[in-house]
CSV table of C-alpha atoms in Angstrom, one decimal:
chain,number,residue,atom,x,y,z
A,1,MET,CA,12.4,-44.3,200.1
A,2,GLN,CA,12.3,-44.2,196.3
A,3,HIS,CA,13.4,-41.1,194.4
A,4,PHE,CA,10.1,-40.3,192.6
A,5,THR,CA,9.3,-36.8,193.9
A,6,LYS,CA,11.1,-33.6,193.0
A,7,ILE,CA,10.7,-30.2,194.6
A,8,ASP,CA,12.0,-27.3,192.5
A,9,GLY,CA,13.8,-29.7,190.2
A,10,LYS,CA,15.7,-31.5,193.0
A,11,VAL,CA,14.9,-35.0,194.3
A,12,GLU,CA,13.6,-34.9,197.8
A,13,VAL,CA,13.2,-38.0,200.0
A,14,ASN,CA,12.6,-36.3,203.3
A,15,ILE,CA,8.8,-36.7,204.0
A,16,THR,CA,8.9,-33.7,206.4
A,17,TYR,CA,10.5,-31.4,203.9
A,18,PRO,CA,9.0,-27.9,204.3
A,19,ALA,CA,7.6,-27.1,200.9
A,20,GLY,CA,6.2,-23.6,200.7
A,21,PHE,CA,4.5,-20.9,198.5
A,22,MET,CA,5.3,-21.2,194.8
A,23,ASP,CA,7.3,-24.4,195.1
A,24,VAL,CA,7.0,-26.8,192.1
A,25,ILE,CA,6.4,-30.4,193.0
A,26,SER,CA,6.9,-33.0,190.3
A,27,VAL,CA,6.1,-36.7,190.3
A,28,GLU,CA,7.9,-38.0,187.2
A,29,LYS,CA,6.5,-41.6,187.4
A,30,THR,CA,3.0,-40.3,186.9
A,31,GLY,CA,3.9,-37.2,184.9
A,32,GLU,CA,2.1,-34.9,187.3
A,33,HIS,CA,3.3,-31.4,188.3
A,34,PHE,CA,1.9,-29.2,191.0
A,35,CYS,CA,2.5,-25.7,192.3
A,36,LEU,CA,1.8,-24.7,195.9
A,37,VAL,CA,-0.4,-21.6,195.9
A,38,TYR,CA,-3.2,-20.2,198.0
A,39,ASP,CA,-6.8,-20.7,197.1
A,40,MET,CA,-9.5,-18.1,197.6
A,41,LYS,CA,-10.2,-19.4,201.1
A,42,GLY,CA,-6.6,-18.7,202.1
A,43,CYS,CA,-5.5,-22.4,202.3
A,44,PHE,CA,-2.5,-24.0,200.6
A,45,VAL,CA,-3.6,-26.0,197.5
A,46,ALA,CA,-1.5,-28.2,195.2
A,47,HIS,CA,-2.5,-26.7,191.9
A,48,CYS,CA,-2.0,-29.0,188.9
A,49,ILE,CA,0.2,-27.3,186.2
A,50,THR,CA,1.6,-28.1,182.8
A,51,VAL,CA,5.0,-29.4,181.9
A,52,GLU,CA,6.0,-26.0,180.5
A,53,GLU,CA,5.0,-24.2,183.7
A,54,ALA,CA,6.9,-26.7,185.8
A,55,LYS,CA,10.2,-25.6,184.3
A,56,TYR,CA,10.2,-22.3,186.2
A,57,LYS,CA,9.0,-20.7,189.4
A,58,LEU,CA,8.3,-17.2,190.5
A,59,CYS,CA,10.2,-15.7,193.5
A,60,LYS,CA,9.7,-12.4,195.4
A,61,VAL,CA,12.9,-10.4,196.0
A,62,ARG,CA,13.2,-9.9,199.8
A,63,MET,CA,16.7,-8.3,199.9
A,64,ILE,CA,19.4,-6.9,197.7
A,65,MET,CA,22.9,-6.7,199.1
A,66,VAL,CA,26.6,-6.5,198.1
A,67,GLY,CA,28.7,-9.4,199.3
A,68,MET,CA,32.5,-10.0,199.5
A,69,LYS,CA,34.6,-8.4,196.8
A,70,GLY,CA,31.7,-6.2,195.8
A,71,ILE,CA,29.6,-9.0,194.3
A,72,PRO,CA,25.8,-8.1,194.2
A,73,HIS,CA,23.4,-10.7,195.6
A,74,LEU,CA,19.6,-10.9,195.9
A,75,MET,CA,17.7,-13.0,198.4
A,76,THR,CA,14.2,-14.4,197.5
A,77,HIS,CA,11.2,-15.3,199.6
A,78,ASP,CA,12.3,-19.0,199.6
A,79,ALA,CA,15.8,-18.1,200.9
A,80,GLN,CA,17.6,-18.6,197.6
A,81,THR,CA,20.7,-16.4,197.1
A,82,ILE,CA,21.4,-15.4,193.5
A,83,ARG,CA,24.6,-13.6,192.4
A,84,TYR,CA,24.8,-10.9,189.8
A,85,PRO,CA,21.1,-10.1,189.4
A,86,ASP,CA,19.8,-7.6,186.8
A,87,PRO,CA,20.7,-4.0,188.1
A,88,LEU,CA,17.1,-3.0,187.5
A,89,THR,CA,15.9,-5.5,190.1
A,90,LYS,CA,14.5,-3.9,193.3
A,91,VAL,CA,13.1,-5.2,196.6
A,92,ASN,CA,9.4,-6.5,196.2
A,93,ASP,CA,9.9,-7.2,192.5
A,94,THR,CA,9.4,-10.8,191.3
A,95,VAL,CA,12.0,-12.8,189.4
A,96,GLN,CA,11.3,-15.9,187.2
A,97,ILE,CA,13.8,-18.6,187.9
A,98,ASP,CA,14.7,-21.5,185.6
A,99,LEU,CA,14.6,-24.6,187.8
A,100,GLY,CA,17.1,-26.4,185.5
A,101,THR,CA,19.9,-23.8,185.8
A,102,GLY,CA,18.8,-21.8,188.8
A,103,LYS,CA,19.3,-18.6,186.9
A,104,ILE,CA,17.0,-15.6,186.5
A,105,ILE,CA,15.3,-15.6,183.1
A,106,ASN,CA,12.8,-12.8,183.6
A,107,LEU,CA,11.7,-9.9,185.8
A,108,ILE,CA,8.3,-8.5,186.9
A,109,LYS,CA,8.5,-5.0,188.3
A,110,PHE,CA,6.4,-4.0,191.3
A,111,ASP,CA,4.3,-1.4,189.4
A,112,MET,CA,0.8,-0.2,189.2
A,113,GLY,CA,-1.4,-2.2,186.8
A,114,ASN,CA,0.4,-5.5,187.4
A,115,VAL,CA,-1.3,-8.6,188.7
A,116,CYS,CA,-0.6,-9.7,192.2
A,117,MET,CA,-1.6,-12.4,194.7
A,118,VAL,CA,-2.1,-11.6,198.4
A,119,ILE,CA,0.1,-13.9,200.6
A,120,GLY,CA,-0.9,-12.6,204.0
A,121,GLY,CA,-3.6,-10.8,206.0
A,122,ALA,CA,-7.4,-11.0,205.8
A,123,THR,CA,-7.5,-11.2,202.0
A,124,LEU,CA,-5.0,-14.1,201.8
A,125,GLY,CA,-5.2,-15.9,198.4
A,126,CYS,CA,-7.0,-13.0,196.6
A,127,VAL,CA,-5.7,-12.0,193.1
A,128,GLY,CA,-6.1,-8.6,191.6
A,129,VAL,CA,-4.4,-5.6,189.9
A,130,ILE,CA,-2.3,-3.1,191.9
A,131,THR,CA,-4.1,0.3,191.7
A,132,ASN,CA,-2.2,2.4,194.3
A,133,ARG,CA,0.7,2.3,196.7
A,134,GLY,CA,0.5,4.4,199.8
A,135,ARG,CA,3.8,5.3,201.6
A,136,HIS,CA,3.6,5.9,205.3
A,137,PRO,CA,7.0,6.7,206.9
A,138,GLY,CA,7.3,5.1,210.3
A,139,SER,CA,4.4,2.8,209.7
A,140,PHE,CA,3.4,0.1,207.2
A,141,ASN,CA,3.2,0.9,203.5
A,142,VAL,CA,-0.3,0.1,202.1
A,143,VAL,CA,-1.1,-1.3,198.7
A,144,HIS,CA,-4.6,-1.0,197.1
A,145,VAL,CA,-5.7,-3.9,194.9
A,146,LYS,CA,-8.8,-4.3,192.7
A,147,ASP,CA,-10.0,-7.8,191.7
A,148,ALA,CA,-11.7,-9.0,188.5
A,149,ASN,CA,-15.1,-8.4,190.0
A,150,GLY,CA,-14.3,-4.8,190.7
A,151,ASN,CA,-14.0,-5.2,194.5
A,152,SER,CA,-11.2,-3.1,196.0
A,153,PHE,CA,-9.2,-3.9,199.2
A,154,ALA,CA,-6.0,-2.7,200.9
A,155,THR,CA,-3.2,-4.7,202.5
A,156,ARG,CA,0.3,-4.2,203.7
A,157,LEU,CA,3.1,-4.1,201.1
A,158,SER,CA,4.8,-7.1,202.6
A,159,ASN,CA,1.6,-9.2,201.8
A,160,ILE,CA,1.8,-8.6,198.0
A,161,PHE,CA,3.4,-11.0,195.6
A,162,VAL,CA,3.4,-9.8,191.9
A,163,ILE,CA,2.6,-12.7,189.6
A,164,GLY,CA,2.3,-11.1,186.2
A,165,ASN,CA,2.5,-8.0,183.9
A,166,ASP,CA,-0.6,-6.0,183.1
A,167,ASN,CA,-3.6,-8.3,183.4
A,168,LYS,CA,-1.8,-11.5,182.4
A,169,PRO,CA,-0.6,-13.8,185.3
A,170,TRP,CA,2.6,-15.8,184.5
A,171,ILE,CA,1.2,-18.8,186.4
A,172,SER,CA,-2.2,-20.6,186.1
A,173,LEU,CA,-4.6,-19.8,189.0
A,174,PRO,CA,-6.4,-22.4,191.1
A,175,LYS,CA,-10.2,-22.8,191.2
A,176,GLY,CA,-12.0,-19.5,191.9
A,177,LYS,CA,-9.2,-17.5,190.1
A,178,GLY,CA,-8.5,-15.7,193.4
A,179,ILE,CA,-11.8,-13.9,193.6
A,180,GLN,CA,-13.2,-13.8,197.1
A,181,LEU,CA,-17.0,-14.2,197.3
A,182,THR,CA,-19.3,-13.0,200.1
A,183,ILE,CA,-21.3,-15.5,202.0
A,184,ALA,CA,-24.4,-14.6,200.0
A,185,GLU,CA,-22.6,-15.0,196.7
A,186,GLU,CA,-21.3,-18.4,197.7
A,187,ARG,CA,-24.8,-19.5,198.7
A,188,ASP,CA,-26.2,-18.4,195.3
A,189,LYS,CA,-23.5,-20.1,193.4
A,190,ARG,CA,-24.0,-23.3,195.4
A,191,LEU,CA,-27.8,-23.2,194.8
A,192,ALA,CA,-27.3,-22.6,191.1
A,193,THR,CA,-25.0,-25.6,190.8
A,194,LYS,CA,-27.5,-27.8,192.7
A,195,GLN,CA,-30.4,-26.7,190.5
A,196,SER,CA,-28.4,-27.3,187.3
A,197,ARG,CA,-27.6,-30.9,188.5
A,198,GLY,CA,-31.2,-31.5,189.6
């Protein structure tokens, strides 16, 4: 097996390696870089990205803890453990990690008005702006999201992955830009494309 493929900046020769959401896949021989994200159908897609974008990845903070000798740690969604994080970092925030050094270079807070991608549930793959967060003690916290077309939907807090500040995502989005269309809208779009070709 030749060492052509890198996942998150590390050479990987295992063909069954479990790559997951937000992982950066680089093929240096062809100069191609991909990021694994969800499309608007809720399926994994290898989205082609630029060289600059392939130098970092976004990770959701799953847990913050204090280890031995009082050293603070955080654990990300892809099971990375990073020591001495920014004290402002909270659970559900997103950190930008440099793939060369493995260190945190930036932080996106889980706040209203920030762009997010849904990573679970019925609206998997949708991208929108966080409009409201409902707290329900003893049950699931619910987050309300509004997409670029003005459609609103709600999902569990655990299904939200913040990808940018304000209306600017820090990653490029795949085809469809995370906007879920109804069956009628999909049909109209398909017919319009067919007529423009014909």
